[in-house]
mmCIF file of C-alpha atoms in Angstrom:
data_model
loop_
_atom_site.group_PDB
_atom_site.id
_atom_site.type_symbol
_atom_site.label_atom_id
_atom_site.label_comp_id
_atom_site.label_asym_id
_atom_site.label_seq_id
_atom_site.Cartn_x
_atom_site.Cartn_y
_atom_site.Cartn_z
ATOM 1 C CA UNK A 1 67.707 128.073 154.704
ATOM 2 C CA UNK A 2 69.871 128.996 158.087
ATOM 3 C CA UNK A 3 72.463 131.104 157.328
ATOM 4 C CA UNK A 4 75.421 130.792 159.265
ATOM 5 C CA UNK A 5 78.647 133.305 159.999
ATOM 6 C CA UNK A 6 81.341 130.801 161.144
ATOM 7 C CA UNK A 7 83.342 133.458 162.690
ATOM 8 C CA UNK A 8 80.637 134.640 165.506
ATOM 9 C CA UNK A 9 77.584 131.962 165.330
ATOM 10 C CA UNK A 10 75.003 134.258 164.257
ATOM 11 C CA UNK A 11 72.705 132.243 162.876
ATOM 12 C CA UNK A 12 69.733 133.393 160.733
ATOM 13 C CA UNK A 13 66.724 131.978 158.641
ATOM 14 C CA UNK A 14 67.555 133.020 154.871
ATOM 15 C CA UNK A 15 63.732 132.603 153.252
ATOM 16 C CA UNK A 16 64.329 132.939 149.227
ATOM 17 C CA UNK A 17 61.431 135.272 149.152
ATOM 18 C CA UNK A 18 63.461 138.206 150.784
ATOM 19 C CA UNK A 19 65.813 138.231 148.021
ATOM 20 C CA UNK A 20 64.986 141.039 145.531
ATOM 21 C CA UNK A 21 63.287 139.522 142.285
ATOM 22 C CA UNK A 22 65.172 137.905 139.596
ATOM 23 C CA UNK A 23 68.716 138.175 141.087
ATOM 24 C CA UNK A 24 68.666 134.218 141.369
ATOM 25 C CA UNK A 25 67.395 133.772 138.372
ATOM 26 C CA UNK A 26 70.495 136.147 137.244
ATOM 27 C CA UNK A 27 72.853 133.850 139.122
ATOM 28 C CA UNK A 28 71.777 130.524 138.102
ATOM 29 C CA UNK A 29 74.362 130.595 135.168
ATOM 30 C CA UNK A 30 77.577 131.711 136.947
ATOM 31 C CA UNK A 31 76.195 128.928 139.456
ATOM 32 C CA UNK A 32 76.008 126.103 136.282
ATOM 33 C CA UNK A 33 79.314 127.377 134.786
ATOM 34 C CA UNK A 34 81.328 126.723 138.257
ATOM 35 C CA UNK A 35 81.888 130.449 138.695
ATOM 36 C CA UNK A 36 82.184 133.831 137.284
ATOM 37 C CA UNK A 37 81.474 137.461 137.819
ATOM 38 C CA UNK A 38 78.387 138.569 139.654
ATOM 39 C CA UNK A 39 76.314 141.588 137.521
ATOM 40 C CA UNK A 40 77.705 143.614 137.000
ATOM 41 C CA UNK A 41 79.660 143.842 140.379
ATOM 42 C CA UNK A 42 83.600 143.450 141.757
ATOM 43 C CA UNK A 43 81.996 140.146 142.849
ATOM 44 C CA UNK A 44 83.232 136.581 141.382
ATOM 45 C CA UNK A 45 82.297 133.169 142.458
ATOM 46 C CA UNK A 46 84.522 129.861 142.349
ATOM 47 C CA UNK A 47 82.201 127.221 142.884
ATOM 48 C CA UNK A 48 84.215 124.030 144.242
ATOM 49 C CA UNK A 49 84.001 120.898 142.612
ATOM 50 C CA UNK A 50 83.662 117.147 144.047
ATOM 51 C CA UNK A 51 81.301 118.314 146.452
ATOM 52 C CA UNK A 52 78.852 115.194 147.936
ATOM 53 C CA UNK A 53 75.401 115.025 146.511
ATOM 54 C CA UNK A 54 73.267 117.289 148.860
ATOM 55 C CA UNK A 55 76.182 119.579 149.346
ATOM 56 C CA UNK A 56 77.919 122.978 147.287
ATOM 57 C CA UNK A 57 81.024 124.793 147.960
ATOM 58 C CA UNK A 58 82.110 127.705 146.839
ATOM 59 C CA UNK A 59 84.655 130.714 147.137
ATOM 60 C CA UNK A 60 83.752 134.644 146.871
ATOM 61 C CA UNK A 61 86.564 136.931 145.213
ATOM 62 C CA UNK A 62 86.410 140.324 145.088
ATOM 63 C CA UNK A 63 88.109 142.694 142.187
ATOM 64 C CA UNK A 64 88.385 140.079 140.065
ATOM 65 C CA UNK A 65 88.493 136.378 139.992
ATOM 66 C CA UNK A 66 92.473 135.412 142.193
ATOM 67 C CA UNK A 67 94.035 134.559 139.274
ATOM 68 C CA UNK A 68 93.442 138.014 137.275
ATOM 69 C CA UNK A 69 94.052 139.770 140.965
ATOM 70 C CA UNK A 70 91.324 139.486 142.734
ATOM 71 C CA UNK A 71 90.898 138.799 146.555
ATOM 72 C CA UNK A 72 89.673 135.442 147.613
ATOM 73 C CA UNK A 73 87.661 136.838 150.697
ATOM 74 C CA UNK A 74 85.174 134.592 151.725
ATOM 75 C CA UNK A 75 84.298 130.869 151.691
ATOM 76 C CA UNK A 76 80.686 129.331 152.258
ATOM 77 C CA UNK A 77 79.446 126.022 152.793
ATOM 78 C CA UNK A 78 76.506 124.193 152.161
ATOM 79 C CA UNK A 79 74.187 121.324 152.685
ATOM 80 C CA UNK A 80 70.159 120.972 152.006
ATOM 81 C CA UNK A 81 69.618 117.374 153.096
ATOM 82 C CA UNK A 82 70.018 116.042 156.292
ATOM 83 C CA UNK A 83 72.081 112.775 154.917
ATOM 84 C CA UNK A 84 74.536 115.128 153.397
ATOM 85 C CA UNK A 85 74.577 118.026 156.420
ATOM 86 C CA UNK A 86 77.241 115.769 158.880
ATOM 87 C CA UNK A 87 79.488 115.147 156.512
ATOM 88 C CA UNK A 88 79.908 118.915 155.049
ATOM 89 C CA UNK A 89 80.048 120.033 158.641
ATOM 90 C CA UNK A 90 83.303 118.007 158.580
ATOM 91 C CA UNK A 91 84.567 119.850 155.957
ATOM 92 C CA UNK A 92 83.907 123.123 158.160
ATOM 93 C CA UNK A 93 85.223 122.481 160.774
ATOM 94 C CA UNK A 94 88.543 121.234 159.036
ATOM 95 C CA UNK A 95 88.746 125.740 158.534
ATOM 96 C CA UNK A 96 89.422 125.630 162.390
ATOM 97 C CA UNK A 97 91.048 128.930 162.238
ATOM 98 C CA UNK A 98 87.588 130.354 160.289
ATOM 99 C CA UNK A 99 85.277 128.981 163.033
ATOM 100 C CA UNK A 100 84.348 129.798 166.349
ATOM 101 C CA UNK A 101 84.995 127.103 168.780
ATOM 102 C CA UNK A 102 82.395 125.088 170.257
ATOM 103 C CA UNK A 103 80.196 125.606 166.844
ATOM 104 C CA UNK A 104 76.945 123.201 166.064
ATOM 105 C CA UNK A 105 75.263 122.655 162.748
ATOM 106 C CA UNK A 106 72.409 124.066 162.269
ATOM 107 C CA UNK A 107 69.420 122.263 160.776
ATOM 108 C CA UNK A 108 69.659 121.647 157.333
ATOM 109 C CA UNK A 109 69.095 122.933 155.330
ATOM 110 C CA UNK A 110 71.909 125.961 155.873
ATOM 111 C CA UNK A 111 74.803 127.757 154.448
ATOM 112 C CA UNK A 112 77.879 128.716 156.856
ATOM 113 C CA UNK A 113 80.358 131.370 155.396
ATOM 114 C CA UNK A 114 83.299 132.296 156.559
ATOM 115 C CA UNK A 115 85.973 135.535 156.080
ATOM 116 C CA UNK A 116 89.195 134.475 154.678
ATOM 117 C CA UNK A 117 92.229 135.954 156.569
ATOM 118 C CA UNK A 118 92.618 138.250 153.516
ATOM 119 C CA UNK A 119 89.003 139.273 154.247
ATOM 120 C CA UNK A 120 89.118 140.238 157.668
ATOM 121 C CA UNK A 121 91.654 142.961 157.398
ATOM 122 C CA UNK A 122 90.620 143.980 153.621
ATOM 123 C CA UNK A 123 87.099 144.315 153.405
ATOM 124 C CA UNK A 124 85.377 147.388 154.478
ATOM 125 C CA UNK A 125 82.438 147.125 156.257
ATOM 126 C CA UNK A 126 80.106 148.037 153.875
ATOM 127 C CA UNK A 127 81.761 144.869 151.781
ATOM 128 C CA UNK A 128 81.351 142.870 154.627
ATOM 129 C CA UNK A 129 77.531 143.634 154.525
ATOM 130 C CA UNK A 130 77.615 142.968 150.664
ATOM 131 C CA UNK A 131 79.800 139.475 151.039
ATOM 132 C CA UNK A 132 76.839 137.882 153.119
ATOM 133 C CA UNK A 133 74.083 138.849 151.000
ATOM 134 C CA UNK A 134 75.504 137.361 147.796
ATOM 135 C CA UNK A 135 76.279 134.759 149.700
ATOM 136 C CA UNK A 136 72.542 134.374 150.192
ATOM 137 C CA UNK A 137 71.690 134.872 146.594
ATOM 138 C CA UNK A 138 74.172 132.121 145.356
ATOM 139 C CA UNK A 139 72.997 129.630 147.867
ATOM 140 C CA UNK A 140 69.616 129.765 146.634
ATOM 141 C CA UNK A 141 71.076 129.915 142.982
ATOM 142 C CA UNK A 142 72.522 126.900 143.674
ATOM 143 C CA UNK A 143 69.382 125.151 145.772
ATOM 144 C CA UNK A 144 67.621 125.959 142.422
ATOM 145 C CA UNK A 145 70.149 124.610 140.093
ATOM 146 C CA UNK A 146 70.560 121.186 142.018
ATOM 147 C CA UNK A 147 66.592 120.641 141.905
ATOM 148 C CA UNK A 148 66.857 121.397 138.201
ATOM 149 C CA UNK A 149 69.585 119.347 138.049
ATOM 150 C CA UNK A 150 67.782 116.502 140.115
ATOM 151 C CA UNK A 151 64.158 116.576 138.165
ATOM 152 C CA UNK A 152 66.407 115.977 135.127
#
């Protein structure tokens, strides 16, 4: 899938296969619960509900899901049909602030993310690096749980 930084453009393909064995496997479950903590990591998901069919949402936390005093850091974005793509790319760009102007969709299917305020100044590089890589992992967790979801 593209994989998409909101903030600069940099665009990517994300193949599943460079993700290290069994870590989406791992993540299916926090993927089907809505959320929860990564491993064994300061990471937590939120996944968003009432997203269209085709599309998933989510929030990444860091220290701790927000309500327990964790950072909300990042949010990500995504659609893997191309009925579904225009109308999540709506929702993007309603996070004006989050995106750099002049910004296209990519082809689907993709995954944008995008630094929170709180992110920008709080996250260390390093966590930066980490942020976009589990965002990776959880996108295809979540590609994997819809088409379980959809052969159902």
């Amino acid at each position: 899938m593209h994989h998409l930084v909101l903030a600069t453009g940099d665009c990517w393909w994300s193949p599943k296969a460079k993700i290290p064995r069994g870590v989406v496997r791992r993540f299916r479950p926090v993927v089907r619960a809505g959320g929860g903590r990564l491993d064994d990591t300061e990471w937590f998901v939120r996944m968003l509900p009432d997203t269209l069919p085709g599309t998933a949402a989510f929030e990444c936390h860091y220290g701790g899901p927000q309500w327990q005093g964790g950072q909300w850091v990042g949010s990500c974005y995504m659609a893997w049909t191309q009925s579904a793509s225009k109308k999540m790319w709506e929702v993007v760009l309603k996070h004006e602030p989050l995106v750099k102007p002049g910004l296209q969709c990519p082809a689907s299917p993709w995954l944008a993310g995008a630094l929170t305020p709180k992110g920008r100044v709080t996250l260390s590089p390093e966590h930066m690096f980490q942020l976009c890589d589990l965002e990776r992992c959880v996108g295809w967790a979540v590609r994997e749980e819809a088409a379980t979801r959809k052969a159902a």
